[in-house]
XYZ file of C-alpha atoms in Angstrom:
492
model
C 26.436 -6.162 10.010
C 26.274 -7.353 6.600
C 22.899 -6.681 6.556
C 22.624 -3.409 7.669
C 25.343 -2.158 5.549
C 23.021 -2.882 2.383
C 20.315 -1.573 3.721
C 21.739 1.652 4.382
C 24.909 1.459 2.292
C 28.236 3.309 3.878
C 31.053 3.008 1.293
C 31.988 -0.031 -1.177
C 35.418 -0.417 0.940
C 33.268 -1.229 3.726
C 30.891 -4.092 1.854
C 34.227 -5.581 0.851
C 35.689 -5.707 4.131
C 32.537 -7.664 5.449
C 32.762 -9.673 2.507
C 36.376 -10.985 2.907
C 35.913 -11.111 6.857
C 33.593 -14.065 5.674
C 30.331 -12.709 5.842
C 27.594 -15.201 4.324
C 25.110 -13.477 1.770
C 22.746 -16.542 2.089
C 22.051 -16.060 5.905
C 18.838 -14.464 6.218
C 18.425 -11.847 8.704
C 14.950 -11.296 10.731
C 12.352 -10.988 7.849
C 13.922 -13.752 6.307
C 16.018 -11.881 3.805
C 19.547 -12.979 2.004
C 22.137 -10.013 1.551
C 20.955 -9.890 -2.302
C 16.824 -9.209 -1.124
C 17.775 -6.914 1.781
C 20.140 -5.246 -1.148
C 16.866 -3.998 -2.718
C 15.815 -2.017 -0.123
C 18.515 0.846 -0.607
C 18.817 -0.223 -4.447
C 22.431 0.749 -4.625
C 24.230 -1.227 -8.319
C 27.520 -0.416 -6.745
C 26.844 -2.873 -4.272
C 25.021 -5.254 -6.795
C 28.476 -5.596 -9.006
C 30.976 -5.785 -6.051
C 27.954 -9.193 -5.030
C 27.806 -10.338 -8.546
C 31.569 -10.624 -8.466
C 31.851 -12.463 -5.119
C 29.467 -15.179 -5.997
C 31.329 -15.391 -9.526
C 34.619 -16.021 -7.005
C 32.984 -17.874 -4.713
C 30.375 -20.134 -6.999
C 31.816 -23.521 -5.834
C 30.579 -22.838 -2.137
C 27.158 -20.857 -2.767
C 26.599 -23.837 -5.648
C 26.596 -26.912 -3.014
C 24.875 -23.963 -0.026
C 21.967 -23.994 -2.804
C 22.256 -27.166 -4.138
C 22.152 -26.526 -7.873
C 24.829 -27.828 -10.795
C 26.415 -25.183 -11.759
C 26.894 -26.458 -15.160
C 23.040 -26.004 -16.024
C 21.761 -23.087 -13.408
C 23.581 -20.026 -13.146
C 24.450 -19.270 -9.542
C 24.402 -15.545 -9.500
C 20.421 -16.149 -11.252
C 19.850 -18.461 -8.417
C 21.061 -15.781 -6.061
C 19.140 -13.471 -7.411
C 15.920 -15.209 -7.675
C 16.363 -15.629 -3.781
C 13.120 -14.629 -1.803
C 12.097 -13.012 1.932
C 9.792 -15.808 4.213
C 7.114 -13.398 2.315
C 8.147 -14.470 -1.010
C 9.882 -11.166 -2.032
C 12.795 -10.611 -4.125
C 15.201 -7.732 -4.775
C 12.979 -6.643 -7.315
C 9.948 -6.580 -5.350
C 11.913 -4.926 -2.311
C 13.630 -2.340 -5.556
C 10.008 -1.809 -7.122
C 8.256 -0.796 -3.849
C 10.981 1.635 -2.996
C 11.163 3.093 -6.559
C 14.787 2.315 -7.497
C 14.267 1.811 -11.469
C 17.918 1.854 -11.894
C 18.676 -1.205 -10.137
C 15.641 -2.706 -11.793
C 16.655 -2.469 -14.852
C 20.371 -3.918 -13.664
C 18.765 -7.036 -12.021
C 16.032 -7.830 -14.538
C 18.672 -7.347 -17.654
C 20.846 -10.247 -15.609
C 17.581 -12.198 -14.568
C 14.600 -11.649 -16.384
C 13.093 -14.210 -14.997
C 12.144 -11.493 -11.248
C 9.283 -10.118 -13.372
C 7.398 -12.750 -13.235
C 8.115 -13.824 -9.887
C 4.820 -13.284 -7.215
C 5.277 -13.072 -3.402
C 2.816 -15.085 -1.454
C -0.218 -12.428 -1.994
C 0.359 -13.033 -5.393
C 2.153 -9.857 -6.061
C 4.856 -9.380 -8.996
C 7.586 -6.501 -8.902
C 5.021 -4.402 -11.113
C 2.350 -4.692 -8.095
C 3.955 -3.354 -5.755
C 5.758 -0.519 -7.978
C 2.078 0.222 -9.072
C 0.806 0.141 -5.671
C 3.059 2.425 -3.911
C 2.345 4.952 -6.997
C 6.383 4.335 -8.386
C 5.905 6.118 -12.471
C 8.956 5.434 -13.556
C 9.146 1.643 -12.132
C 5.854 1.058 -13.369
C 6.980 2.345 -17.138
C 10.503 0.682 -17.152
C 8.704 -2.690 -16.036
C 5.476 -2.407 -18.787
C 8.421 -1.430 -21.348
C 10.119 -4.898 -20.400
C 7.313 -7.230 -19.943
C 6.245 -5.311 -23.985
C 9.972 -6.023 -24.679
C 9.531 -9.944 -23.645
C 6.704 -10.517 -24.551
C 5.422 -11.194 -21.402
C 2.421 -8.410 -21.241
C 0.223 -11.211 -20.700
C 1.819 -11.969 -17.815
C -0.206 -8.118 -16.539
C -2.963 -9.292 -17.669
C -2.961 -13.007 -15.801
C -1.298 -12.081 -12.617
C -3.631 -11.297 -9.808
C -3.045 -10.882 -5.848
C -5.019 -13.823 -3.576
C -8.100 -11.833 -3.687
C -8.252 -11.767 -7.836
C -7.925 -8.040 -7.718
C -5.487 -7.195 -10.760
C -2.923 -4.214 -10.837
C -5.787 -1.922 -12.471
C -7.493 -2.628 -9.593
C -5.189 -1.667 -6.917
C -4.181 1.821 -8.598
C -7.892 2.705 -8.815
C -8.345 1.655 -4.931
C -4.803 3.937 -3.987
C -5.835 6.426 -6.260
C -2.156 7.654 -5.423
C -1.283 8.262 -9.699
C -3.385 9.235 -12.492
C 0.015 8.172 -14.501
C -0.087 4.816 -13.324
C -3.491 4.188 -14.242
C -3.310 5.524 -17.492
C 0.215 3.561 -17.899
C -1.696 0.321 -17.368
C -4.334 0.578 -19.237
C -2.527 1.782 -22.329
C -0.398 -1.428 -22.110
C -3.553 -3.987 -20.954
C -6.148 -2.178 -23.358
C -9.828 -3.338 -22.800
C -9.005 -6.690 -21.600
C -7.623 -5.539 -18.469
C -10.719 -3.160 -18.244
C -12.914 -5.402 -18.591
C -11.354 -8.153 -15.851
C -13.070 -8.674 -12.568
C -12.464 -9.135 -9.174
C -13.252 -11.729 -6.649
C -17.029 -9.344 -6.458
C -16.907 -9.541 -9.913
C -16.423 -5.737 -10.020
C -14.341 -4.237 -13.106
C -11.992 -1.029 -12.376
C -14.847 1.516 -12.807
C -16.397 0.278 -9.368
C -13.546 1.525 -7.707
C -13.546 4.832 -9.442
C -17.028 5.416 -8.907
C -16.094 4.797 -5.041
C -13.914 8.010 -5.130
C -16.534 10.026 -7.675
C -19.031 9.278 -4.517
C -16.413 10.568 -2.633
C -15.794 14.118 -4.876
C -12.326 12.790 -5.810
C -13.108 12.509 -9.798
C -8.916 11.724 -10.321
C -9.042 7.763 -11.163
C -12.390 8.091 -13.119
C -11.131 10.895 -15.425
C -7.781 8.755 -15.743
C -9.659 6.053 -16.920
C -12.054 8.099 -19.090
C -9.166 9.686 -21.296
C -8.106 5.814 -22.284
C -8.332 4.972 -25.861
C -10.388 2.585 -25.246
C -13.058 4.751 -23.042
C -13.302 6.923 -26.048
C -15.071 4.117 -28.179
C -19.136 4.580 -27.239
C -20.350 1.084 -27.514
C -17.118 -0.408 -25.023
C -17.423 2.266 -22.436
C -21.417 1.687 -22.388
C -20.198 -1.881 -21.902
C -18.124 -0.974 -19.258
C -20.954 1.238 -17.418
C -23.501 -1.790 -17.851
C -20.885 -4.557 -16.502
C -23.026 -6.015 -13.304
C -20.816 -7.707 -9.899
C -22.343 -11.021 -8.765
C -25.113 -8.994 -6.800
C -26.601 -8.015 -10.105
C -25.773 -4.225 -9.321
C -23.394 -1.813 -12.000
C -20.917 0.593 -10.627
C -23.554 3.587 -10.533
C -25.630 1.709 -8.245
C -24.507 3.176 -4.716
C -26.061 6.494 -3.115
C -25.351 9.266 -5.010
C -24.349 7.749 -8.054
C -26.650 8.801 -10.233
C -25.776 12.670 -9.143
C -21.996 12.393 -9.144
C -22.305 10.158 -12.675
C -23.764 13.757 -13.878
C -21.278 15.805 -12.455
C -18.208 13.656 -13.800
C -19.577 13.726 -17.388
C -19.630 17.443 -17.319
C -15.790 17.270 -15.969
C -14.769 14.703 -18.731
C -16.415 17.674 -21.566
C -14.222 20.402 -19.338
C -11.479 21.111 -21.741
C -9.188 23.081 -18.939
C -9.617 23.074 -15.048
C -11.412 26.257 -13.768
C -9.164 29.581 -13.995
C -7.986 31.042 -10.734
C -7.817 34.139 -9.077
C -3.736 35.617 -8.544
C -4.977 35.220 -4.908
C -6.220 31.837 -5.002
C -3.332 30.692 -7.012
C -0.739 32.176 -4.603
C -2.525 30.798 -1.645
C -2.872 27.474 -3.773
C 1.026 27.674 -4.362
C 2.022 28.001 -0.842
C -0.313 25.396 0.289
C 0.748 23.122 -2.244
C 4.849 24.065 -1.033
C 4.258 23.256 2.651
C 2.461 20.336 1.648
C 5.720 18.734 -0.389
C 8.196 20.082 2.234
C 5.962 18.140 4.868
C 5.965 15.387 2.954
C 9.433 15.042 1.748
C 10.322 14.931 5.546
C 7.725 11.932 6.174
C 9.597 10.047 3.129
C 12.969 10.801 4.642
C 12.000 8.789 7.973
C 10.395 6.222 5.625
C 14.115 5.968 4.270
C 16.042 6.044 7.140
C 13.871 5.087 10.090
C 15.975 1.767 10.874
C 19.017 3.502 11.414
C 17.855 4.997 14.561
C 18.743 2.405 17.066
C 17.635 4.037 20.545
C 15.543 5.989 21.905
C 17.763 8.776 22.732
C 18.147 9.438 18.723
C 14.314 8.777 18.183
C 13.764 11.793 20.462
C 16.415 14.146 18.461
C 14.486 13.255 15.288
C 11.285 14.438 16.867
C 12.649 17.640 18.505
C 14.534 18.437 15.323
C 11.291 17.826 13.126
C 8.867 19.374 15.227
C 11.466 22.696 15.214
C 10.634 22.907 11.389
C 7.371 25.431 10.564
C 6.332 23.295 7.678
C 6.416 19.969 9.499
C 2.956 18.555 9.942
C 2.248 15.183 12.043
C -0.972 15.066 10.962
C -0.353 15.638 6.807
C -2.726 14.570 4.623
C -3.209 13.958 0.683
C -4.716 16.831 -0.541
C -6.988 14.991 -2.732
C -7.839 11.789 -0.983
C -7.403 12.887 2.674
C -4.976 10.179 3.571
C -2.628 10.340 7.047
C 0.621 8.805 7.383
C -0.677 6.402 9.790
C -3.140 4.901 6.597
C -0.261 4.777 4.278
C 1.399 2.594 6.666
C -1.309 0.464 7.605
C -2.421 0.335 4.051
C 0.988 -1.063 3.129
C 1.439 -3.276 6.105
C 4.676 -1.113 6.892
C 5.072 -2.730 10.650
C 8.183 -1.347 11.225
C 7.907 2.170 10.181
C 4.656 2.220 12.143
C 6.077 0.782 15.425
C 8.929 3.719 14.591
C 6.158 6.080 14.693
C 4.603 4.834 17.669
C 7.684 5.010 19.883
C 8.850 8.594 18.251
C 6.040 10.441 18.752
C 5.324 9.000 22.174
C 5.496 12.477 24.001
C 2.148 13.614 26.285
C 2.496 16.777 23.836
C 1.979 14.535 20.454
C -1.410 12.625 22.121
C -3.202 15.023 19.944
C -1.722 14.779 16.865
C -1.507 10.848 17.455
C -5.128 10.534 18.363
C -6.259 12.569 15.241
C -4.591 9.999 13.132
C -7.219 7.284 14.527
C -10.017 9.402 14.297
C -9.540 10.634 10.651
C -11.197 9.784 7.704
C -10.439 10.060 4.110
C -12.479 11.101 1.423
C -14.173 7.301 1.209
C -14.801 8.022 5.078
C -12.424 5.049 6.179
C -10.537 5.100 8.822
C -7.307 3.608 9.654
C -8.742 0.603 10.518
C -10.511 0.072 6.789
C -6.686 0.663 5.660
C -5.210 -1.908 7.389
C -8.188 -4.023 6.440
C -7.051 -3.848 2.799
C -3.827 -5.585 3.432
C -4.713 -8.740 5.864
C -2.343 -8.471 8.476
C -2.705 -9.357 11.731
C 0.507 -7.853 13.169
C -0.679 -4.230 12.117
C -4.132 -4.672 13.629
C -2.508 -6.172 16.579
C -0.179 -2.851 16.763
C -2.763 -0.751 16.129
C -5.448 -1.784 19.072
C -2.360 -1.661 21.803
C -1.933 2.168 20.421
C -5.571 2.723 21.038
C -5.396 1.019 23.978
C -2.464 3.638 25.353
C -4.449 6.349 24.433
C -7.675 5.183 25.891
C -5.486 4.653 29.158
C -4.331 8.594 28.627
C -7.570 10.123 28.525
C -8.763 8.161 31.590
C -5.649 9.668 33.805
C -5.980 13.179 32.187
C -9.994 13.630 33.167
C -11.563 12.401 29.770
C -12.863 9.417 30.968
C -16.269 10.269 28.781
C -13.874 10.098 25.660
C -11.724 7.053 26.815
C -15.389 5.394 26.779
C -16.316 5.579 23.378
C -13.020 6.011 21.107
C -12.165 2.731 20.922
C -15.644 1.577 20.433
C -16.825 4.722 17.661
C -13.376 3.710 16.137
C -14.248 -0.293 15.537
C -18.179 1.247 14.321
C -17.101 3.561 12.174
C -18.735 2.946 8.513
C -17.783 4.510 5.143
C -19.741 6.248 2.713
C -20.982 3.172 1.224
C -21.973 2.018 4.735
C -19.117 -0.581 5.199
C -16.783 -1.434 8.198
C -13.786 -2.649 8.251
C -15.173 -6.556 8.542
C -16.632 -5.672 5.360
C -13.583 -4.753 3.962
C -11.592 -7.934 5.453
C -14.216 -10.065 3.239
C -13.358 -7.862 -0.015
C -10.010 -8.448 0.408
C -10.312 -12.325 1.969
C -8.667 -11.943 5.409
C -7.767 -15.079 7.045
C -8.424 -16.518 10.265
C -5.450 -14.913 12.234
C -7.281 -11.482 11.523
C -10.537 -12.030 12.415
C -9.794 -13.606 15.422
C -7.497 -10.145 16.077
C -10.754 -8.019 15.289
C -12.882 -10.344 17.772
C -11.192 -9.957 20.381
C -10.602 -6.444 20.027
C -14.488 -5.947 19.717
C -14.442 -8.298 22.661
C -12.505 -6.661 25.028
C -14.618 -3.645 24.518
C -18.031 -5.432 26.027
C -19.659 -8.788 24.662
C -22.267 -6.440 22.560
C -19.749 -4.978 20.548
C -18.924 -7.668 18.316
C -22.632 -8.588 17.481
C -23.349 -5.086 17.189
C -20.284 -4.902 14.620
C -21.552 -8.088 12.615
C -24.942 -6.507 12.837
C -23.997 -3.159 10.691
C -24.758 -3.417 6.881
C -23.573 -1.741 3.986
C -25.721 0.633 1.647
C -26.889 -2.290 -0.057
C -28.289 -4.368 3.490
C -25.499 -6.552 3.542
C -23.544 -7.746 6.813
C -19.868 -8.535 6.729
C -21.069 -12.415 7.661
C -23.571 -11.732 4.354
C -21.059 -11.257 2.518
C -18.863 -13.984 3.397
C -21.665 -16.466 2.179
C -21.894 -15.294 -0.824
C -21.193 -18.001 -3.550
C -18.552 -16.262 -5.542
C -16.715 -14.799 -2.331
C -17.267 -18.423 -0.434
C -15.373 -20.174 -3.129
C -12.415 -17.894 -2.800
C -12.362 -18.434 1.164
C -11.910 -22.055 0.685
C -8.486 -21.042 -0.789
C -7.394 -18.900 2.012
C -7.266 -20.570 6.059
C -10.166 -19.270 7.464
């Protein structure tokens, strides 16, 4: 109960009835979460002070429950340095969800949470970076500046050496953020490399390939960028293959066609027709996706489902309402958000919503999309390493494979699964490729194998087969020196 009332908070009377009742804030709940961890997930500093003033009460007790001497720790730091069996704190839980109030309230009374990483090496600023947070992001550069901690952006990297640079240039989801980051990690950050030994501008060139020239210009309008000499460093910087970040198909075109858009002093004019129609496309879009982030809010309070089905009826009653929504710039569906951010909860919530024969559609259309990079949901949930989601998603495919056998479409249910696991982006990789990049452990490839498996024996030597635009196999690229030595640090 205690739980659940900070997640979605009801009234401060409430908290402090649970409280006296004798409800413990150091019993974790099912992700392994204290009261004070779960508390960042709404981000409501009401609730934080009525906490802070219980543990003050109560320090004796939650002093010998965490075994610390209260006369050199501070118990309310301790309790707020607590951390989810993934190694996340309130300020990781408040950063991902955007609450830069109760940021600032928890770092001012324990600066120590900015530093803290979860175990994919993740700080509060990752994950307020990744999921495109502005105003997190600038509140928690201003405080690391304010610290002097900045170096602390520029050393902290997740388990696959990617930095924060990195990961906004892969999302592509703010321009802001990128620019944010770089203004704050200057040409040091620029120039830092992942575990390919690729620098920021590899990832950007991924999405100029793709005719999305958003992180690229970001980057370009850097102080830094504008000095010749450093930027012709930055073009020249080879990965351990020996290759730059032009050298993919097409990159000598698009390289033209983003110079010309960097010398653009003001996007193209348009037409009062195109702008109206741009307008009401844009409106729809935000309406459509202010609904998605509503469920993202509130999807655990729907405990049945009886009130699932109201929330589809009621949804699916409003014009604007689109299941299958996508970015406008990077072509990105609600079921890749969720994948990319290892979200199993809101996707199972999905899953069991928008179970009805009339959705198989929509639902199916979120496999087979691509975005702009051509991945599919599959390279999305590659990113993140997670078995559970890929586990998830193959027993969705597997429902809808069983739906188009009993509705006729046997010829469909043949190859979807199968075209699904194949499926290569535009610089020829699958998502094996991608589990290398991002140095997947053992639990997922075994989850991929047997999915392949399951399929027919061929189809996992046909999927280790498949290379990349520059000949490489997944099993290549595992061999590699550079990515070999950063295996040996993860189980594989």
């Amino acid at each position: 109960a205690l739980l659940t009332e900070l997640t979605h908070p009801t009234s401060v009377d409430v908290l402090r009835i649970l409280l006296n009742l004798g409800a413990d804030i150091l019993r974790e709940g099912p992700w392994g979460d204290n009261a004070i961890v779960r508390l960042g997930y709404s981000g409501n500093v009401e609730y934080l002070e009525v906490l802070k003033n219980h543990v003050e009460s109560n320090s004796v007790w939650i002093a010998s429950k965490l075994d610390i001497d209260r006369s050199i720790v501070s118990v309310w730091g301790s309790v707020l340095r607590s951390v989810s069996s993934q190694g996340l704190t309130c300020a990781h839980r408040a950063a991902k969800n955007g609450h830069h109030n109760f940021l600032k309230e928890v770092i001012s009374m324990e600066p120590d949470l900015l530093g803290i990483q979860d175990k994919k090496g993740q700080t509060p600023l990752f994950l307020a970076g990744k999921f495109g947070r502005v105003e997190a992001v600038k509140y928690l550069l201003e405080k690391l500046d304010e610290e002097k901690l900045l170096s602390k952006l520029l050393e902290t990297r997740r388990f696959d050496s990617k930095t924060l640079l990195h990961m906004a240039v892969e999302d592509a989801q703010s321009q802001d953020i990128i620019q944010l980051l770089v203004k704050y990690g200057g040409e040091k950050l620029l120039k830092m490399q992942d575990n390919l030994g690729e620098n920021c501008l590899f990832g950007a060139v991924e999405w100029v390939v793709a005719g999305h020239y958003g992180p690229w210009l970001a980057i370009m309008k850097s102080d830094p960028m504008k000095n010749t000499e450093f930027r012709g460093e930055m073009e020249k910087m080879e990965n351990y293959e020996r290759k730059n970040c032009w050298h993919v198909p097409g990159g000598a075109e698009k390289h033209e066609t983003a110079l010309a858009l960097e010398k653009q002093s003001s996007p193209k004019k348009l037409s009062l027709h195109e702008e109206h129609e741009k307008n009401q496309n844009e409106g729809k879009y935000h309406l459509s996706l202010n609904e998605w982030k509503h469920i993202g809010d509130t999807w655990p309070t729907f405990k049945n489902d009886e009130q699932r089905q109201d929330l589809r009826k009621k949804l699916l009653k409003k014009p604007f309402f689109e299941l299958g929504l996508k970015t406008p710039e990077t072509n990105t569906n609600i079921l890749m958000f969720a994948a990319r951010g290892s979200h199993t909860g809101f996707m199972d919530f999905i899953f069991k919503t928008f179970n009805h024969h009339d959705d198989f559609e929509a639902v199916k259309g979120w496999f087979d999309d691509v975005d702009t990079r051509k991945w599919t949901v599959l390279h999305h949930a590659a990113t993140f390493a997670d078995s559970k989601i890929i586990t998830m998603l193959q027993e969705k495919v597997s429902s809808l494979t069983t739906w188009l056998k009993d509705s006729a479409r046997a010829h469909e249910a043949d190859i979807f699964a199968k075209e699904l696991l194949m499926k290569q982006d535009n610089l020829g990789r699958t998502m094996l490729h991608l589990s290398v990049y991002h140095l997947a452990g053992n639990s997922l490839w075994v989850g991929w194998k047997k999915w392949a498996e399951s399929l027919g024996p061929e189809v996992w030597d046909d999927l280790l087969a498949l290379k990349d635009c520059h000949g490489r196999t997944a099993h290549m690229m595992m061999n590699t020196e550079e990515i070999g030595k950063l295996m040996e640090k993860v189980a594989m």
